[in-house]
Each structure stands twice: as structure tokens, then as C-alpha cells.
Amino acid sequence: NAGVTQTPKFQVLKTGQSMTLQCAQDMNHEYMSWYRQDPGMGLRLIHYSVGAGITDQGEVPNGYNVSRSTTEDFPLRLLSAAPSQTSVYFCASSSSEVGETQYFGPGTRLLVL
Amino acid sequence: EDQVTQSPEALRLQEGESSSLNCSYTVSGLRGLFWYRQDPGKGPEFLFTLYSAGEEKEKERLKATLTKKESFLHITAPKPEDSATYLCAVREGDSWGKLQFGAGTQVVVTP
């Protein structure tokens, strides 16, 4: 199993550009989520999904969209990038079968100029 | 209002010098407390889940304990490879998505 994979590893955007951060898992986990991590702060939940076709907002959803068309994939879209979205983004997946423990991907480092 | 507070922010240890990290939380209806280890440039790696006060979990030189208001991660006789940031997170209520993370404790173990 590859676990949770994320692409790209690093991205530079200009203010106003859009992009999609990709996340995939091969563990058949029903739950997936996106977090951002900023220096001195804990991981903050952006959006999450409890299954294909079902998504909900987390703590900091503004400026981000998600969709979940399959169990495996959970892309995060930045509609119009802003410097405040410079961060490291982590995708995680979980299942009730593993005690709802969340398993994280390697992260995408995003710089918005 | 912070619901999860970790202390200290940073900890520097000599190899073999045991110590403890603290995670205090104010959420009600705790559904689980999670400890993760994060190496620079990588995603958090799961260590332990604790569900109820009095519960303890161990893995190699690490031992996690839980009370009604806080959790401790004890590092016994640490080695340089234990250097990492240790993250604590709590889940409350019925919504699995409500996972609150602390800011972490950065641990450096020197030979």
C-alpha cells in the first residue's frame, strides 16, 4: 500500500492564480480531510469528507473548495490564491476500522507571491 | 480560545535524559486523544490513541498517559533519533472531523 499520496510536493503561485492540490489513498478509508500547517500553529482543518459525494467545512474553509467523486481521491482547489494561503497542506485519511486514527500524506508546500 | 495546549514549546535533551511532554485540553466529551510524531518536511506519523482517563500506551521509549484534563508523553532514555516535533490532537463529540491539534513540542536529543 502506498498509503496517502499528495502532489505536487512544492508549488509557487502568483496572487489570483488557481490550482488543485491532489490527494489519493489506497486504504479504502471512508474519511478524508485537508489541513494546513503554519509556523507556531497547530494543524487546522480546512474541509473533510465522510464518504464519496459528502463533504463539509472545517475550521478555515474560506478560499478553498473540495469534492469527493470517488473513495480514493479528495482534491483541494484554490480558486484565487492569496499570500495568506502560503502554507504546508496535508491530506489525511481515516476509517472507523482503525479507531478513526488519521493517516497523513507527505504534504504540499505552497508559496503564493 | 485554545482547546489544546502543549508544553513546553521546545525541549533540548541529552541522550539518555528522560523527560515528559504535556498536552492539556479543555474540550468536553472527549472521544479520543491522539499523539503524532512529525519529522521536518514530512507528514505527521501516528503514535498513540487514548480514549479514557487512566489509559496508558507504550511504544519503545515512548509512553503516553491520559487524565481527565491532560495527557503526558514520557520519553525514557531518549536517543538522537527521537528528535522530532510531537503533536497532540483531541476529538470531541460525534463529528469525526472535529480534530483539534496543539501547536506541538519540538524535541532535540543531542548525543
Short mmCIF file of N, CA, C and O in Angstrom, two decimals, chain B:
data_model
loop_
_atom_site.label_atom_id
_atom_site.label_comp_id
_atom_site.label_asym_id
_atom_site.label_seq_id
_atom_site.Cartn_x
_atom_site.Cartn_y
_atom_site.Cartn_z
N GLU B 1 -10.21 30.78 21.59
CA GLU B 1 -9.86 30.09 22.83
C GLU B 1 -9.25 28.73 22.49
O GLU B 1 -9.88 27.91 21.84
N ASP B 2 -7.98 28.55 22.92
CA ASP B 2 -7.30 27.29 22.63
C ASP B 2 -7.94 26.15 23.40
O ASP B 2 -8.20 26.26 24.59
N GLN B 3 -8.19 25.07 22.70
CA GLN B 3 -8.72 23.89 23.36
C GLN B 3 -7.64 22.87 23.66
O GLN B 3 -7.84 22.02 24.50
N VAL B 4 -6.53 22.96 22.95
CA VAL B 4 -5.43 22.04 23.13
C VAL B 4 -4.14 22.85 23.27
O VAL B 4 -3.78 23.58 22.35
N THR B 5 -3.46 22.69 24.39
CA THR B 5 -2.23 23.43 24.67
C THR B 5 -1.12 22.46 24.99
O THR B 5 -1.27 21.62 25.88
N GLN B 6 -0.01 22.59 24.27
CA GLN B 6 1.13 21.72 24.51
C GLN B 6 2.27 22.51 25.15
O GLN B 6 2.51 23.66 24.81
N SER B 7 2.96 21.86 26.09
CA SER B 7 4.11 22.49 26.72
C SER B 7 5.17 21.43 27.03
O SER B 7 4.83 20.26 27.22
N PRO B 8 6.45 21.83 27.02
CA PRO B 8 6.93 23.13 26.57
C PRO B 8 6.86 23.25 25.05
O PRO B 8 6.57 22.27 24.37
N GLU B 9 7.15 24.43 24.52
CA GLU B 9 7.19 24.60 23.06
C GLU B 9 8.39 23.88 22.48
O GLU B 9 8.33 23.35 21.37
N ALA B 10 9.49 23.87 23.22
CA ALA B 10 10.71 23.23 22.74
C ALA B 10 11.42 22.60 23.93
O ALA B 10 11.32 23.09 25.06
N LEU B 11 12.13 21.52 23.65
CA LEU B 11 12.81 20.77 24.70
C LEU B 11 14.12 20.23 24.14
O LEU B 11 14.12 19.58 23.09
N ARG B 12 15.20 20.51 24.83
CA ARG B 12 16.50 20.01 24.41
C ARG B 12 17.00 19.04 25.47
O ARG B 12 17.09 19.41 26.64
N LEU B 13 17.28 17.83 25.06
CA LEU B 13 17.68 16.77 25.99
C LEU B 13 19.03 16.19 25.60
O LEU B 13 19.36 16.11 24.41
N GLN B 14 19.74 15.74 26.62
CA GLN B 14 20.94 14.93 26.37
C GLN B 14 20.47 13.50 26.15
O GLN B 14 19.47 13.06 26.71
N GLU B 15 21.20 12.78 25.34
CA GLU B 15 20.89 11.36 25.14
C GLU B 15 20.83 10.67 26.49
O GLU B 15 21.74 10.82 27.32
N GLY B 16 19.74 9.92 26.73
CA GLY B 16 19.58 9.22 28.00
C GLY B 16 18.83 10.00 29.07
O GLY B 16 18.46 9.42 30.11
N GLU B 17 18.60 11.30 28.82
CA GLU B 17 17.94 12.14 29.83
C GLU B 17 16.43 12.08 29.62
O GLU B 17 15.87 12.69 28.70
N SER B 18 15.73 11.37 30.49
CA SER B 18 14.29 11.20 30.35
C SER B 18 13.53 12.49 30.65
O SER B 18 13.98 13.31 31.46
N SER B 19 12.37 12.65 30.02
CA SER B 19 11.55 13.84 30.24
C SER B 19 10.12 13.57 29.83
O SER B 19 9.80 12.48 29.33
N SER B 20 9.24 14.55 30.06
CA SER B 20 7.83 14.40 29.72
C SER B 20 7.32 15.63 28.99
O SER B 20 7.71 16.77 29.30
N LEU B 21 6.44 15.40 28.05
CA LEU B 21 5.74 16.46 27.34
C LEU B 21 4.30 16.48 27.83
O LEU B 21 3.72 15.44 28.12
N ASN B 22 3.72 17.68 27.85
CA ASN B 22 2.37 17.84 28.36
C ASN B 22 1.41 18.29 27.27
O ASN B 22 1.76 19.10 26.41
N CYS B 23 0.21 17.76 27.31
CA CYS B 23 -0.87 18.19 26.42
C CYS B 23 -2.11 18.39 27.30
O CYS B 23 -2.67 17.41 27.80
N SER B 24 -2.53 19.62 27.48
CA SER B 24 -3.74 19.87 28.26
C SER B 24 -4.88 20.27 27.33
O SER B 24 -4.66 20.92 26.31
N TYR B 25 -6.10 19.85 27.67
CA TYR B 25 -7.22 20.11 26.79
C TYR B 25 -8.43 20.55 27.60
O TYR B 25 -8.57 20.21 28.78
N THR B 26 -9.30 21.32 26.94
CA THR B 26 -10.48 21.84 27.62
C THR B 26 -11.77 21.37 26.97
O THR B 26 -12.84 21.81 27.34
N VAL B 27 -11.68 20.48 25.97
CA VAL B 27 -12.89 20.01 25.32
C VAL B 27 -13.70 19.14 26.27
O VAL B 27 -13.16 18.47 27.14
N SER B 28 -14.99 19.16 26.10
CA SER B 28 -15.86 18.26 26.86
C SER B 28 -16.22 17.09 25.95
O SER B 28 -16.17 17.19 24.73
N GLY B 29 -16.60 16.01 26.54
CA GLY B 29 -16.98 14.86 25.73
C GLY B 29 -15.86 14.34 24.86
O GLY B 29 -16.02 14.12 23.67
N LEU B 30 -14.71 14.12 25.49
CA LEU B 30 -13.54 13.65 24.74
C LEU B 30 -13.84 12.29 24.10
O LEU B 30 -14.26 11.35 24.77
N ARG B 31 -13.60 12.20 22.79
CA ARG B 31 -13.79 10.94 22.07
C ARG B 31 -12.47 10.25 21.76
O ARG B 31 -12.47 9.12 21.27
N GLY B 32 -11.37 10.97 21.98
CA GLY B 32 -10.07 10.35 21.74
C GLY B 32 -8.99 11.41 21.78
O GLY B 32 -9.22 12.55 21.40
N LEU B 33 -7.81 11.02 22.28
CA LEU B 33 -6.65 11.90 22.28
C LEU B 33 -5.56 11.19 21.50
O LEU B 33 -5.26 10.03 21.76
N PHE B 34 -4.97 11.90 20.55
CA PHE B 34 -4.01 11.30 19.62
C PHE B 34 -2.64 11.95 19.79
O PHE B 34 -2.55 13.17 19.93
N TRP B 35 -1.60 11.14 19.74
CA TRP B 35 -0.23 11.65 19.69
C TRP B 35 0.38 11.29 18.34
O TRP B 35 0.25 10.15 17.87
N TYR B 36 1.05 12.28 17.75
CA TYR B 36 1.74 12.09 16.48
C TYR B 36 3.18 12.58 16.63
O TYR B 36 3.49 13.47 17.42
N ARG B 37 4.04 12.03 15.80
CA ARG B 37 5.41 12.49 15.67
C ARG B 37 5.56 13.08 14.27
O ARG B 37 5.08 12.51 13.29
N GLN B 38 6.22 14.24 14.16
CA GLN B 38 6.43 14.84 12.86
C GLN B 38 7.90 15.20 12.68
O GLN B 38 8.46 15.97 13.46
N ASP B 39 8.52 14.63 11.65
CA ASP B 39 9.89 14.95 11.29
C ASP B 39 9.88 16.12 10.30
O ASP B 39 8.89 16.30 9.56
N PRO B 40 10.95 16.91 10.25
CA PRO B 40 10.98 18.08 9.35
C PRO B 40 10.69 17.71 7.91
O PRO B 40 11.26 16.74 7.37
N GLY B 41 9.77 18.43 7.30
CA GLY B 41 9.46 18.22 5.89
C GLY B 41 8.59 17.01 5.61
O GLY B 41 8.41 16.63 4.45
N LYS B 42 8.04 16.40 6.66
CA LYS B 42 7.21 15.22 6.47
C LYS B 42 5.85 15.38 7.14
O LYS B 42 5.64 16.29 7.94
N GLY B 43 4.94 14.48 6.81
CA GLY B 43 3.63 14.49 7.43
C GLY B 43 3.66 13.86 8.81
O GLY B 43 4.56 13.07 9.13
N PRO B 44 2.70 14.19 9.67
CA PRO B 44 2.63 13.57 10.99
C PRO B 44 2.49 12.06 10.90
O PRO B 44 1.78 11.54 10.05
N GLU B 45 3.17 11.38 11.81
CA GLU B 45 3.14 9.92 11.88
C GLU B 45 2.46 9.51 13.17
O GLU B 45 2.85 9.93 14.25
N PHE B 46 1.44 8.67 13.06
CA PHE B 46 0.65 8.28 14.21
C PHE B 46 1.48 7.50 15.23
O PHE B 46 2.27 6.62 14.88
N LEU B 47 1.27 7.84 16.52
CA LEU B 47 1.92 7.11 17.61
C LEU B 47 0.90 6.37 18.48
O LEU B 47 0.98 5.15 18.62
N PHE B 48 -0.01 7.11 19.09
CA PHE B 48 -0.94 6.52 20.06
C PHE B 48 -2.33 7.15 19.97
O PHE B 48 -2.45 8.31 19.58
N THR B 49 -3.33 6.38 20.39
CA THR B 49 -4.66 6.90 20.67
C THR B 49 -5.03 6.49 22.09
O THR B 49 -4.85 5.33 22.48
N LEU B 50 -5.54 7.46 22.87
CA LEU B 50 -6.02 7.20 24.22
C LEU B 50 -7.48 7.61 24.28
O LEU B 50 -7.86 8.65 23.75
N TYR B 51 -8.30 6.80 24.96
CA TYR B 51 -9.73 7.07 24.95
C TYR B 51 -10.30 7.46 26.30
O TYR B 51 -11.32 8.17 26.37
N SER B 52 -9.69 6.97 27.40
CA SER B 52 -10.29 7.24 28.70
C SER B 52 -9.21 7.48 29.75
O SER B 52 -8.07 6.98 29.63
N ALA B 53 -9.59 8.26 30.78
CA ALA B 53 -8.66 8.58 31.86
C ALA B 53 -8.13 7.31 32.49
O ALA B 53 -8.87 6.35 32.73
N GLY B 54 -6.82 7.31 32.74
CA GLY B 54 -6.16 6.15 33.31
C GLY B 54 -5.53 5.24 32.28
O GLY B 54 -4.73 4.36 32.62
N GLU B 55 -5.85 5.45 31.03
CA GLU B 55 -5.32 4.60 29.96
C GLU B 55 -3.86 4.96 29.69
O GLU B 55 -3.45 6.12 29.79
N GLU B 56 -3.04 3.95 29.38
CA GLU B 56 -1.64 4.14 29.06
C GLU B 56 -1.30 3.31 27.82
O GLU B 56 -1.83 2.23 27.62
N LYS B 57 -0.42 3.84 26.98
CA LYS B 57 0.07 3.12 25.81
C LYS B 57 1.58 3.29 25.75
O LYS B 57 2.11 4.34 26.09
N GLU B 58 2.28 2.25 25.29
CA GLU B 58 3.74 2.31 25.20
C GLU B 58 4.22 1.86 23.83
O GLU B 58 3.61 0.97 23.20
N LYS B 59 5.32 2.46 23.40
CA LYS B 59 5.95 2.06 22.16
C LYS B 59 7.42 2.43 22.26
O LYS B 59 7.78 3.60 22.29
N GLU B 60 8.26 1.42 22.38
CA GLU B 60 9.71 1.60 22.52
C GLU B 60 9.99 2.54 23.70
O GLU B 60 9.65 2.23 24.83
N ARG B 61 10.59 3.70 23.48
CA ARG B 61 10.95 4.60 24.58
C ARG B 61 9.84 5.60 24.91
O ARG B 61 10.03 6.48 25.76
N LEU B 62 8.71 5.48 24.27
CA LEU B 62 7.61 6.42 24.48
C LEU B 62 6.48 5.77 25.26
O LEU B 62 6.12 4.63 25.02
N LYS B 63 5.90 6.56 26.17
CA LYS B 63 4.74 6.10 26.92
C LYS B 63 3.78 7.28 27.06
O LYS B 63 4.17 8.35 27.52
N ALA B 64 2.53 7.05 26.67
CA ALA B 64 1.51 8.09 26.74
C ALA B 64 0.50 7.74 27.82
O ALA B 64 0.09 6.59 27.94
N THR B 65 0.12 8.75 28.61
CA THR B 65 -0.87 8.58 29.66
C THR B 65 -1.95 9.65 29.51
O THR B 65 -1.73 10.70 28.91
N LEU B 66 -3.11 9.36 30.11
CA LEU B 66 -4.24 10.28 29.97
C LEU B 66 -4.96 10.45 31.30
O LEU B 66 -5.23 9.47 32.00
N THR B 67 -5.25 11.73 31.64
CA THR B 67 -6.13 12.04 32.75
C THR B 67 -7.34 12.78 32.19
O THR B 67 -7.47 12.93 30.98
N LYS B 68 -8.20 13.27 33.07
CA LYS B 68 -9.41 13.94 32.59
C LYS B 68 -9.12 15.30 31.96
O LYS B 68 -9.95 15.84 31.24
N LYS B 69 -7.93 15.87 32.24
CA LYS B 69 -7.63 17.21 31.74
C LYS B 69 -6.36 17.30 30.92
O LYS B 69 -6.11 18.31 30.29
N GLU B 70 -5.54 16.23 30.94
CA GLU B 70 -4.28 16.32 30.22
C GLU B 70 -3.72 14.95 29.89
O GLU B 70 -4.15 13.93 30.44
N SER B 71 -2.76 15.00 29.00
CA SER B 71 -2.04 13.79 28.63
C SER B 71 -0.54 14.09 28.70
O SER B 71 -0.12 15.22 28.46
N PHE B 72 0.22 13.06 29.03
CA PHE B 72 1.66 13.19 29.06
C PHE B 72 2.27 12.19 28.09
O PHE B 72 1.81 11.05 27.97
N LEU B 73 3.33 12.64 27.42
CA LEU B 73 4.14 11.74 26.61
C LEU B 73 5.51 11.68 27.27
O LEU B 73 6.25 12.66 27.29
N HIS B 74 5.80 10.51 27.86
CA HIS B 74 7.06 10.32 28.56
C HIS B 74 8.07 9.73 27.58
O HIS B 74 7.77 8.73 26.89
N ILE B 75 9.25 10.33 27.55
CA ILE B 75 10.34 9.81 26.71
C ILE B 75 11.42 9.30 27.66
O ILE B 75 12.04 10.08 28.39
N THR B 76 11.63 8.00 27.66
CA THR B 76 12.58 7.36 28.57
C THR B 76 13.89 7.09 27.84
O THR B 76 13.90 6.48 26.77
N ALA B 77 14.99 7.55 28.43
CA ALA B 77 16.33 7.35 27.87
C ALA B 77 16.36 7.65 26.37
O ALA B 77 16.65 6.77 25.55
N PRO B 78 16.03 8.89 25.99
CA PRO B 78 15.92 9.19 24.56
C PRO B 78 17.23 9.06 23.81
O PRO B 78 18.32 9.22 24.38
N LYS B 79 17.08 8.79 22.51
CA LYS B 79 18.20 8.71 21.59
C LYS B 79 18.06 9.85 20.56
O LYS B 79 16.96 10.37 20.38
N PRO B 80 19.14 10.19 19.87
CA PRO B 80 19.05 11.27 18.87
C PRO B 80 17.93 11.06 17.85
O PRO B 80 17.33 12.03 17.38
N GLU B 81 17.64 9.81 17.51
CA GLU B 81 16.58 9.55 16.53
C GLU B 81 15.18 9.86 17.07
O GLU B 81 14.20 9.83 16.31
N ASP B 82 15.06 10.16 18.35
CA ASP B 82 13.78 10.60 18.91
C ASP B 82 13.54 12.09 18.68
O ASP B 82 12.46 12.61 19.03
N SER B 83 14.51 12.77 18.13
CA SER B 83 14.34 14.20 17.82
C SER B 83 13.25 14.37 16.78
O SER B 83 13.28 13.75 15.71
N ALA B 84 12.26 15.19 17.10
CA ALA B 84 11.10 15.42 16.23
C ALA B 84 10.19 16.42 16.91
O ALA B 84 10.42 16.82 18.06
N THR B 85 9.14 16.81 16.21
CA THR B 85 8.07 17.57 16.85
C THR B 85 6.95 16.61 17.18
O THR B 85 6.53 15.82 16.34
N TYR B 86 6.48 16.67 18.41
CA TYR B 86 5.42 15.77 18.87
C TYR B 86 4.12 16.57 18.97
O TYR B 86 4.06 17.60 19.65
N LEU B 87 3.11 16.09 18.27
CA LEU B 87 1.82 16.76 18.18
C LEU B 87 0.76 15.99 18.96
O LEU B 87 0.72 14.77 18.93
N CYS B 88 -0.09 16.75 19.61
CA CYS B 88 -1.23 16.19 20.34
C CYS B 88 -2.51 16.69 19.67
O CYS B 88 -2.56 17.83 19.21
N ALA B 89 -3.51 15.84 19.59
CA ALA B 89 -4.79 16.25 19.00
C ALA B 89 -5.92 15.58 19.77
O ALA B 89 -5.76 14.47 20.27
N VAL B 90 -7.06 16.28 19.87
CA VAL B 90 -8.20 15.71 20.56
C VAL B 90 -9.41 15.71 19.64
O VAL B 90 -9.56 16.57 18.77
N ARG B 91 -10.26 14.73 19.84
CA ARG B 91 -11.51 14.65 19.10
C ARG B 91 -12.65 14.65 20.11
O ARG B 91 -12.61 13.92 21.09
N GLU B 92 -13.64 15.50 19.85
CA GLU B 92 -14.78 15.56 20.75
C GLU B 92 -16.07 15.35 19.97
O GLU B 92 -16.12 15.50 18.75
N GLY B 93 -17.10 15.00 20.68
CA GLY B 93 -18.41 14.89 20.08
C GLY B 93 -18.53 13.78 19.07
O GLY B 93 -17.70 12.88 18.99
N ASP B 94 -19.55 13.88 18.25
CA ASP B 94 -19.86 12.83 17.30
C ASP B 94 -19.24 13.04 15.93
O ASP B 94 -19.19 12.13 15.12
N SER B 95 -18.79 14.29 15.66
CA SER B 95 -18.26 14.58 14.34
C SER B 95 -16.78 14.23 14.30
O SER B 95 -15.98 14.86 14.96
N TRP B 96 -16.43 13.24 13.50
CA TRP B 96 -15.04 12.84 13.45
C TRP B 96 -14.17 13.96 12.93
O TRP B 96 -13.00 14.03 13.21
N GLY B 97 -14.75 14.89 12.16
CA GLY B 97 -13.96 15.96 11.58
C GLY B 97 -13.44 16.96 12.59
O GLY B 97 -12.55 17.73 12.30
N LYS B 98 -14.00 16.98 13.79
CA LYS B 98 -13.61 17.97 14.79
C LYS B 98 -12.38 17.48 15.53
O LYS B 98 -12.45 17.07 16.68
N LEU B 99 -11.23 17.51 14.86
CA LEU B 99 -9.96 17.13 15.45
C LEU B 99 -9.17 18.40 15.69
O LEU B 99 -8.82 19.10 14.76
N GLN B 100 -8.91 18.72 16.96
CA GLN B 100 -8.18 19.93 17.34
C GLN B 100 -6.74 19.58 17.67
O GLN B 100 -6.50 18.74 18.55
N PHE B 101 -5.81 20.24 17.00
CA PHE B 101 -4.39 19.98 17.22
C PHE B 101 -3.77 21.05 18.11
O PHE B 101 -4.13 22.24 18.03
N GLY B 102 -2.82 20.64 18.94
CA GLY B 102 -1.96 21.59 19.62
C GLY B 102 -0.85 22.03 18.68
O GLY B 102 -0.69 21.48 17.59
N ALA B 103 -0.08 23.03 19.12
CA ALA B 103 0.99 23.59 18.27
C ALA B 103 2.24 22.72 18.25
O ALA B 103 3.11 22.91 17.39
N GLY B 104 2.32 21.74 19.17
CA GLY B 104 3.44 20.82 19.14
C GLY B 104 4.56 21.17 20.10
O GLY B 104 4.70 22.31 20.55
N THR B 105 5.36 20.17 20.43
CA THR B 105 6.60 20.35 21.21
C THR B 105 7.75 19.85 20.36
O THR B 105 7.75 18.68 19.94
N GLN B 106 8.71 20.72 20.11
CA GLN B 106 9.89 20.34 19.33
C GLN B 106 10.94 19.79 20.27
O GLN B 106 11.41 20.48 21.17
N VAL B 107 11.31 18.54 20.05
CA VAL B 107 12.28 17.86 20.90
C VAL B 107 13.59 17.64 20.13
O VAL B 107 13.57 17.12 19.00
N VAL B 108 14.69 18.05 20.74
CA VAL B 108 16.02 17.81 20.17
C VAL B 108 16.82 17.01 21.18
O VAL B 108 16.95 17.42 22.34
N VAL B 109 17.31 15.86 20.76
CA VAL B 109 18.13 14.99 21.62
C VAL B 109 19.55 15.00 21.08
O VAL B 109 19.80 14.59 19.94
N THR B 110 20.48 15.45 21.92
CA THR B 110 21.88 15.54 21.49
C THR B 110 22.69 14.37 22.05
O THR B 110 22.43 13.91 23.16
N PRO B 111 23.67 13.90 21.28
CA PRO B 111 24.48 12.75 21.74
C PRO B 111 25.30 13.09 22.96
O PRO B 111 25.67 14.25 23.16
#
